[in-house]
Amino acid sequence: EPEVTQTPSHQVTQMGQEVILRCVPISNHLYFYWYRQILGQKVEFLVSFYNNEISEKSEIFDDQFSVERPDGSNFTLKIRSTKLEDSAMYFCASRVDRGRDGYTFGSGTRLTVV
Amino acid sequence: DQQVKQNSPSLSVQEGRISILNCDYTNSMFDYFLWYKKYPAEGPTFLISISSIKDKNEDGRFTVFLNKSAKHLSLHIVPSQPGDSAVYFCAASLTGNQFYFGTGTSLTVIP
């Protein structure tokens, strides 16, 4: 069964450093998403991406965050200057269209900012 | 802002019995709802969905009920199996794009 692949599975970074979280969505999917889950809290929407541009973003997705689909297969989330409160599980997801199916999520990247 | 709430953090059920997971929402404009299942160290897996024009959707052992007047949905699993032990999230959407998730209910099915 097709999968959404995320790398790395765990990333530890120092506060103030830049991190790039990588995702390979399912190949025929057109809509891409990043969500995050801070430990013990709910899964929160960050951003959606379609047709090479951001289609929606949440208040969490401020100027420190950016997304890119550099080569038609990878979908990346960059955090420019990490803060302690960015520590969370980051999930990438994709879907074929905005129809009535759910997303397919990746297994997540656990980001720990120290 | 908690637009989607799952008030029971955990639930234990005997194998073979019915599991009922509940979810409440505050925004009456939500028009699409999903349930996801999550195992440790994995991403959420889509389970079942329901549109606001329906009040019930069934898929095998899983049935989702929607009560719009009460802003409440529930997931029924019958019969429950040990492999169903996982965290279950409900999620709701206005646009079909961004989803608002609840905090999850951890289901344990006891053999």
PDB file of C-alpha atoms in Angstrom:
ATOM      1  CA  GLU A   1       0.000   0.000   0.000  1.00  0.00           C
ATOM      2  CA  PRO A   2       1.363   3.471  -0.865  1.00  0.00           C
ATOM      3  CA  GLU A   3       2.866   5.356   2.056  1.00  0.00           C
ATOM      4  CA  VAL A   4       3.816   8.865   3.014  1.00  0.00           C
ATOM      5  CA  THR A   5       7.454   8.736   4.094  1.00  0.00           C
ATOM      6  CA  GLN A   6       8.981  11.161   6.571  1.00  0.00           C
ATOM      7  CA  THR A   7      12.621  11.621   7.454  1.00  0.00           C
ATOM      8  CA  PRO A   8      14.227  11.759   9.890  1.00  0.00           C
ATOM      9  CA  SER A   9      12.105   9.950  12.459  1.00  0.00           C
ATOM     10  CA  HIS A  10      13.749  11.938  15.247  1.00  0.00           C
ATOM     11  CA  GLN A  11      15.628  15.220  15.062  1.00  0.00           C
ATOM     12  CA  VAL A  12      17.348  16.962  17.939  1.00  0.00           C
ATOM     13  CA  THR A  13      18.397  20.545  17.389  1.00  0.00           C
ATOM     14  CA  GLN A  14      19.658  23.470  19.413  1.00  0.00           C
ATOM     15  CA  MET A  15      17.423  26.431  19.988  1.00  0.00           C
ATOM     16  CA  GLY A  16      17.922  29.040  17.266  1.00  0.00           C
ATOM     17  CA  GLN A  17      19.045  26.525  14.652  1.00  0.00           C
ATOM     18  CA  GLU A  18      17.268  25.894  11.379  1.00  0.00           C
ATOM     19  CA  VAL A  19      15.691  22.505  10.743  1.00  0.00           C
ATOM     20  CA  ILE A  20      14.239  20.963   7.621  1.00  0.00           C
ATOM     21  CA  LEU A  21      11.741  18.138   7.951  1.00  0.00           C
ATOM     22  CA  ARG A  22      11.315  16.045   4.855  1.00  0.00           C
ATOM     23  CA  CYS A  23       8.357  14.198   3.452  1.00  0.00           C
ATOM     24  CA  VAL A  24       7.733  12.153   0.335  1.00  0.00           C
ATOM     25  CA  PRO A  25       3.976  12.156  -0.302  1.00  0.00           C
ATOM     26  CA  ILE A  26       2.184   9.469  -2.279  1.00  0.00           C
ATOM     27  CA  SER A  27       3.064   9.981  -5.922  1.00  0.00           C
ATOM     28  CA  ASN A  28      -0.365  10.706  -7.417  1.00  0.00           C
ATOM     29  CA  HIS A  29      -1.511  12.902  -4.539  1.00  0.00           C
ATOM     30  CA  LEU A  30      -2.023  16.597  -5.198  1.00  0.00           C
ATOM     31  CA  TYR A  31      -2.709  18.107  -1.782  1.00  0.00           C
ATOM     32  CA  PHE A  32      -0.064  18.211   0.926  1.00  0.00           C
ATOM     33  CA  TYR A  33      -0.231  19.104   4.585  1.00  0.00           C
ATOM     34  CA  TRP A  34       1.810  19.554   7.714  1.00  0.00           C
ATOM     35  CA  TYR A  35       0.326  19.005  11.148  1.00  0.00           C
ATOM     36  CA  ARG A  36       2.004  18.872  14.507  1.00  0.00           C
ATOM     37  CA  GLN A  37       1.233  17.359  17.881  1.00  0.00           C
ATOM     38  CA  ILE A  38       2.857  18.715  21.001  1.00  0.00           C
ATOM     39  CA  LEU A  39       3.182  15.951  23.563  1.00  0.00           C
ATOM     40  CA  GLY A  40      -0.124  15.337  25.309  1.00  0.00           C
ATOM     41  CA  GLN A  41      -1.989  17.832  23.172  1.00  0.00           C
ATOM     42  CA  LYS A  42      -4.169  17.693  20.084  1.00  0.00           C
ATOM     43  CA  VAL A  43      -3.023  17.351  16.503  1.00  0.00           C
ATOM     44  CA  GLU A  44      -2.880  20.881  15.051  1.00  0.00           C
ATOM     45  CA  PHE A  45      -3.028  22.028  11.467  1.00  0.00           C
ATOM     46  CA  LEU A  46      -0.044  24.018  10.228  1.00  0.00           C
ATOM     47  CA  VAL A  47      -0.352  24.416   6.482  1.00  0.00           C
ATOM     48  CA  SER A  48      -1.825  23.015   3.285  1.00  0.00           C
ATOM     49  CA  PHE A  49      -0.143  23.158  -0.108  1.00  0.00           C
ATOM     50  CA  TYR A  50      -1.608  22.704  -3.560  1.00  0.00           C
ATOM     51  CA  ASN A  51      -0.412  23.562  -7.040  1.00  0.00           C
ATOM     52  CA  ASN A  52       2.931  24.752  -5.707  1.00  0.00           C
ATOM     53  CA  GLU A  53       1.531  27.253  -3.308  1.00  0.00           C
ATOM     54  CA  ILE A  54       0.153  27.505   0.198  1.00  0.00           C
ATOM     55  CA  SER A  55      -3.636  27.203   0.147  1.00  0.00           C
ATOM     56  CA  GLU A  56      -4.295  27.569   3.867  1.00  0.00           C
ATOM     57  CA  LYS A  57      -2.206  28.163   6.962  1.00  0.00           C
ATOM     58  CA  SER A  58      -2.869  28.436  10.654  1.00  0.00           C
ATOM     59  CA  GLU A  59      -1.781  31.063  13.155  1.00  0.00           C
ATOM     60  CA  ILE A  60       0.989  28.713  14.231  1.00  0.00           C
ATOM     61  CA  PHE A  61       2.543  28.907  10.762  1.00  0.00           C
ATOM     62  CA  ASP A  62       4.291  32.251  11.192  1.00  0.00           C
ATOM     63  CA  ASP A  63       7.289  33.740   9.402  1.00  0.00           C
ATOM     64  CA  GLN A  64       9.598  31.199  11.002  1.00  0.00           C
ATOM     65  CA  PHE A  65       7.957  28.425   8.994  1.00  0.00           C
ATOM     66  CA  SER A  66       8.104  27.745   5.285  1.00  0.00           C
ATOM     67  CA  VAL A  67       7.208  24.879   2.987  1.00  0.00           C
ATOM     68  CA  GLU A  68       8.569  23.847  -0.332  1.00  0.00           C
ATOM     69  CA  ARG A  69       8.129  21.186  -2.947  1.00  0.00           C
ATOM     70  CA  PRO A  70      11.544  21.520  -4.542  1.00  0.00           C
ATOM     71  CA  ASP A  71      11.582  18.658  -6.998  1.00  0.00           C
ATOM     72  CA  GLY A  72       8.086  17.285  -7.550  1.00  0.00           C
ATOM     73  CA  SER A  73       8.466  14.479  -5.052  1.00  0.00           C
ATOM     74  CA  ASN A  74       9.720  15.904  -1.759  1.00  0.00           C
ATOM     75  CA  PHE A  75       7.665  18.215   0.429  1.00  0.00           C
ATOM     76  CA  THR A  76       9.641  19.998   3.125  1.00  0.00           C
ATOM     77  CA  LEU A  77       8.883  22.022   6.219  1.00  0.00           C
ATOM     78  CA  LYS A  78      11.566  24.466   7.313  1.00  0.00           C
ATOM     79  CA  ILE A  79      11.726  26.134  10.684  1.00  0.00           C
ATOM     80  CA  ARG A  80      14.235  28.983  10.461  1.00  0.00           C
ATOM     81  CA  SER A  81      15.089  29.604  14.081  1.00  0.00           C
ATOM     82  CA  THR A  82      13.752  26.896  16.341  1.00  0.00           C
ATOM     83  CA  LYS A  83      12.295  27.630  19.751  1.00  0.00           C
ATOM     84  CA  LEU A  84      11.818  25.268  22.666  1.00  0.00           C
ATOM     85  CA  GLU A  85       8.073  25.324  22.066  1.00  0.00           C
ATOM     86  CA  ASP A  86       8.573  23.961  18.549  1.00  0.00           C
ATOM     87  CA  SER A  87       9.316  20.587  20.115  1.00  0.00           C
ATOM     88  CA  ALA A  88       6.574  18.314  18.828  1.00  0.00           C
ATOM     89  CA  MET A  89       5.728  15.441  16.535  1.00  0.00           C
ATOM     90  CA  TYR A  90       5.383  16.774  13.004  1.00  0.00           C
ATOM     91  CA  PHE A  91       3.155  14.851  10.622  1.00  0.00           C
ATOM     92  CA  CYS A  92       3.124  15.201   6.884  1.00  0.00           C
ATOM     93  CA  ALA A  93      -0.028  14.141   5.033  1.00  0.00           C
ATOM     94  CA  SER A  94      -1.257  13.985   1.482  1.00  0.00           C
ATOM     95  CA  ARG A  95      -4.434  13.240  -0.414  1.00  0.00           C
ATOM     96  CA  VAL A  96      -5.525  12.860  -4.012  1.00  0.00           C
ATOM     97  CA  ASP A  97      -8.155  15.566  -3.894  1.00  0.00           C
ATOM     98  CA  ARG A  98     -10.395  17.459  -1.495  1.00  0.00           C
ATOM     99  CA  GLY A  99     -13.062  14.837  -1.788  1.00  0.00           C
ATOM    100  CA  ARG A 100     -14.462  12.762   0.941  1.00  0.00           C
ATOM    101  CA  ASP A 101     -11.448  10.647   1.830  1.00  0.00           C
ATOM    102  CA  GLY A 102      -9.157  11.411   4.681  1.00  0.00           C
ATOM    103  CA  TYR A 103      -5.505  12.173   4.433  1.00  0.00           C
ATOM    104  CA  THR A 104      -2.771   9.609   4.400  1.00  0.00           C
ATOM    105  CA  PHE A 105      -0.382  10.561   7.171  1.00  0.00           C
ATOM    106  CA  GLY A 106       3.291   9.746   7.494  1.00  0.00           C
ATOM    107  CA  SER A 107       4.723   8.269  10.668  1.00  0.00           C
ATOM    108  CA  GLY A 108       5.957  11.636  11.829  1.00  0.00           C
ATOM    109  CA  THR A 109       9.208  13.318  12.785  1.00  0.00           C
ATOM    110  CA  ARG A 110       9.784  13.910  16.454  1.00  0.00           C
ATOM    111  CA  LEU A 111      11.519  17.278  16.772  1.00  0.00           C
ATOM    112  CA  THR A 112      13.251  18.005  20.047  1.00  0.00           C
ATOM    113  CA  VAL A 113      14.618  21.509  20.548  1.00  0.00           C
ATOM    114  CA  VAL A 114      17.152  21.785  23.360  1.00  0.00           C
TER     115      VAL A 114
ATOM    116  CA  ASP B   1      -9.744  27.186  21.273  1.00  0.00           C
ATOM    117  CA  GLN B   2     -11.116  23.683  21.504  1.00  0.00           C
ATOM    118  CA  GLN B   3     -13.470  23.409  18.576  1.00  0.00           C
ATOM    119  CA  VAL B   4     -13.427  19.619  18.750  1.00  0.00           C
ATOM    120  CA  LYS B   5     -13.463  17.872  22.102  1.00  0.00           C
ATOM    121  CA  GLN B   6     -13.023  14.304  23.159  1.00  0.00           C
ATOM    122  CA  ASN B   7     -13.810  14.346  26.842  1.00  0.00           C
ATOM    123  CA  SER B   8     -12.802  10.779  27.614  1.00  0.00           C
ATOM    124  CA  PRO B   9      -9.039  10.382  27.495  1.00  0.00           C
ATOM    125  CA  SER B  10      -9.309   6.617  27.850  1.00  0.00           C
ATOM    126  CA  LEU B  11     -11.749   3.733  27.508  1.00  0.00           C
ATOM    127  CA  SER B  12     -11.466   0.026  28.326  1.00  0.00           C
ATOM    128  CA  VAL B  13     -13.752  -2.560  26.788  1.00  0.00           C
ATOM    129  CA  GLN B  14     -13.925  -6.347  26.847  1.00  0.00           C
ATOM    130  CA  GLU B  15     -13.216  -8.149  23.605  1.00  0.00           C
ATOM    131  CA  GLY B  16     -16.426  -8.833  21.710  1.00  0.00           C
ATOM    132  CA  ARG B  17     -18.310  -5.954  23.300  1.00  0.00           C
ATOM    133  CA  ILE B  18     -19.193  -2.596  21.774  1.00  0.00           C
ATOM    134  CA  SER B  19     -16.778   0.328  22.038  1.00  0.00           C
ATOM    135  CA  ILE B  20     -18.361   3.767  21.878  1.00  0.00           C
ATOM    136  CA  LEU B  21     -16.087   6.745  21.429  1.00  0.00           C
ATOM    137  CA  ASN B  22     -17.569  10.197  21.692  1.00  0.00           C
ATOM    138  CA  CYS B  23     -16.729  13.572  20.237  1.00  0.00           C
ATOM    139  CA  ASP B  24     -18.319  17.003  20.617  1.00  0.00           C
ATOM    140  CA  TYR B  25     -17.789  20.081  18.510  1.00  0.00           C
ATOM    141  CA  THR B  26     -18.666  23.728  18.892  1.00  0.00           C
ATOM    142  CA  ASN B  27     -18.726  25.067  15.338  1.00  0.00           C
ATOM    143  CA  SER B  28     -22.076  24.368  13.681  1.00  0.00           C
ATOM    144  CA  MET B  29     -20.534  25.177  10.294  1.00  0.00           C
ATOM    145  CA  PHE B  30     -18.409  22.031  10.278  1.00  0.00           C
ATOM    146  CA  ASP B  31     -19.662  19.918   7.412  1.00  0.00           C
ATOM    147  CA  TYR B  32     -17.361  16.952   7.336  1.00  0.00           C
ATOM    148  CA  PHE B  33     -16.118  14.689  10.086  1.00  0.00           C
ATOM    149  CA  LEU B  34     -13.569  11.903  10.236  1.00  0.00           C
ATOM    150  CA  TRP B  35     -12.226   9.391  12.686  1.00  0.00           C
ATOM    151  CA  TYR B  36      -8.576   8.446  12.735  1.00  0.00           C
ATOM    152  CA  LYS B  37      -6.845   5.643  14.572  1.00  0.00           C
ATOM    153  CA  LYS B  38      -3.270   5.954  15.770  1.00  0.00           C
ATOM    154  CA  TYR B  39      -0.846   3.334  17.000  1.00  0.00           C
ATOM    155  CA  PRO B  40       2.308   4.338  18.896  1.00  0.00           C
ATOM    156  CA  ALA B  41       5.173   5.484  16.645  1.00  0.00           C
ATOM    157  CA  GLU B  42       2.872   5.678  13.630  1.00  0.00           C
ATOM    158  CA  GLY B  43       0.922   8.452  11.963  1.00  0.00           C
ATOM    159  CA  PRO B  44      -2.873   8.612  12.252  1.00  0.00           C
ATOM    160  CA  THR B  45      -4.720   6.274   9.894  1.00  0.00           C
ATOM    161  CA  PHE B  46      -8.008   7.296   8.335  1.00  0.00           C
ATOM    162  CA  LEU B  47     -10.842   5.103   9.572  1.00  0.00           C
ATOM    163  CA  ILE B  48     -14.243   6.431   8.574  1.00  0.00           C
ATOM    164  CA  SER B  49     -15.924   9.697   7.641  1.00  0.00           C
ATOM    165  CA  ILE B  50     -19.349  11.277   7.610  1.00  0.00           C
ATOM    166  CA  SER B  51     -20.765  14.278   5.846  1.00  0.00           C
ATOM    167  CA  SER B  52     -23.106  16.651   7.668  1.00  0.00           C
ATOM    168  CA  ILE B  53     -25.935  15.674   5.328  1.00  0.00           C
ATOM    169  CA  LYS B  54     -25.955  12.197   6.844  1.00  0.00           C
ATOM    170  CA  ASP B  55     -26.537  10.952  10.357  1.00  0.00           C
ATOM    171  CA  LYS B  56     -24.927   7.546  10.026  1.00  0.00           C
ATOM    172  CA  ASN B  57     -22.172   5.889   8.056  1.00  0.00           C
ATOM    173  CA  GLU B  58     -21.185   2.267   8.398  1.00  0.00           C
ATOM    174  CA  ASP B  59     -18.073   0.401   7.289  1.00  0.00           C
ATOM    175  CA  GLY B  60     -17.777  -3.145   8.537  1.00  0.00           C
ATOM    176  CA  ARG B  61     -17.404  -3.140  12.310  1.00  0.00           C
ATOM    177  CA  PHE B  62     -17.216   0.661  12.419  1.00  0.00           C
ATOM    178  CA  THR B  63     -20.209   2.981  12.462  1.00  0.00           C
ATOM    179  CA  VAL B  64     -20.128   6.727  12.901  1.00  0.00           C
ATOM    180  CA  PHE B  65     -23.218   8.578  14.106  1.00  0.00           C
ATOM    181  CA  LEU B  66     -23.726  12.312  13.753  1.00  0.00           C
ATOM    182  CA  ASN B  67     -26.198  14.317  15.811  1.00  0.00           C
ATOM    183  CA  LYS B  68     -26.053  17.817  14.382  1.00  0.00           C
ATOM    184  CA  SER B  69     -28.489  19.360  16.818  1.00  0.00           C
ATOM    185  CA  ALA B  70     -26.340  18.182  19.713  1.00  0.00           C
ATOM    186  CA  LYS B  71     -23.082  18.829  17.830  1.00  0.00           C
ATOM    187  CA  HIS B  72     -22.033  15.346  18.750  1.00  0.00           C
ATOM    188  CA  LEU B  73     -20.598  12.405  16.903  1.00  0.00           C
ATOM    189  CA  SER B  74     -19.716   8.954  18.032  1.00  0.00           C
ATOM    190  CA  LEU B  75     -17.810   5.980  16.731  1.00  0.00           C
ATOM    191  CA  HIS B  76     -19.125   2.498  17.460  1.00  0.00           C
ATOM    192  CA  ILE B  77     -16.921  -0.535  17.080  1.00  0.00           C
ATOM    193  CA  VAL B  78     -18.755  -3.851  17.176  1.00  0.00           C
ATOM    194  CA  PRO B  79     -17.438  -6.331  18.069  1.00  0.00           C
ATOM    195  CA  SER B  80     -14.306  -4.872  19.613  1.00  0.00           C
ATOM    196  CA  GLN B  81     -11.064  -6.752  19.020  1.00  0.00           C
ATOM    197  CA  PRO B  82      -7.695  -6.499  20.790  1.00  0.00           C
ATOM    198  CA  GLY B  83      -6.171  -5.099  17.582  1.00  0.00           C
ATOM    199  CA  ASP B  84      -8.507  -2.123  17.915  1.00  0.00           C
ATOM    200  CA  SER B  85      -6.493  -0.929  20.909  1.00  0.00           C
ATOM    201  CA  ALA B  86      -5.168   2.452  19.803  1.00  0.00           C
ATOM    202  CA  VAL B  87      -5.762   6.171  20.200  1.00  0.00           C
ATOM    203  CA  TYR B  88      -8.799   7.395  18.279  1.00  0.00           C
ATOM    204  CA  PHE B  89      -9.064  10.985  17.080  1.00  0.00           C
ATOM    205  CA  CYS B  90     -12.118  12.680  15.707  1.00  0.00           C
ATOM    206  CA  ALA B  91     -11.603  15.554  13.310  1.00  0.00           C
ATOM    207  CA  ALA B  92     -13.899  18.120  11.729  1.00  0.00           C
ATOM    208  CA  SER B  93     -13.627  20.433   8.784  1.00  0.00           C
ATOM    209  CA  LEU B  94     -15.239  23.551   7.344  1.00  0.00           C
ATOM    210  CA  THR B  95     -13.493  23.593   4.028  1.00  0.00           C
ATOM    211  CA  GLY B  96     -12.599  19.951   3.460  1.00  0.00           C
ATOM    212  CA  ASN B  97      -8.995  21.084   3.596  1.00  0.00           C
ATOM    213  CA  GLN B  98      -7.966  21.949   7.133  1.00  0.00           C
ATOM    214  CA  PHE B  99      -9.143  19.611   9.873  1.00  0.00           C
ATOM    215  CA  TYR B 100      -9.548  20.358  13.564  1.00  0.00           C
ATOM    216  CA  PHE B 101      -8.642  17.409  15.730  1.00  0.00           C
ATOM    217  CA  GLY B 102      -9.774  16.363  19.168  1.00  0.00           C
ATOM    218  CA  THR B 103      -7.250  15.342  21.810  1.00  0.00           C
ATOM    219  CA  GLY B 104      -7.886  11.642  21.314  1.00  0.00           C
ATOM    220  CA  THR B 105      -9.311   8.736  23.291  1.00  0.00           C
ATOM    221  CA  SER B 106      -7.078   5.798  24.110  1.00  0.00           C
ATOM    222  CA  LEU B 107      -9.047   2.582  23.622  1.00  0.00           C
ATOM    223  CA  THR B 108      -7.926  -0.631  25.277  1.00  0.00           C
ATOM    224  CA  VAL B 109      -9.693  -3.825  24.277  1.00  0.00           C
ATOM    225  CA  ILE B 110      -9.158  -6.483  26.923  1.00  0.00           C
ATOM    226  CA  PRO B 111      -8.911 -10.053  25.632  1.00  0.00           C
TER     227      PRO B 111
END
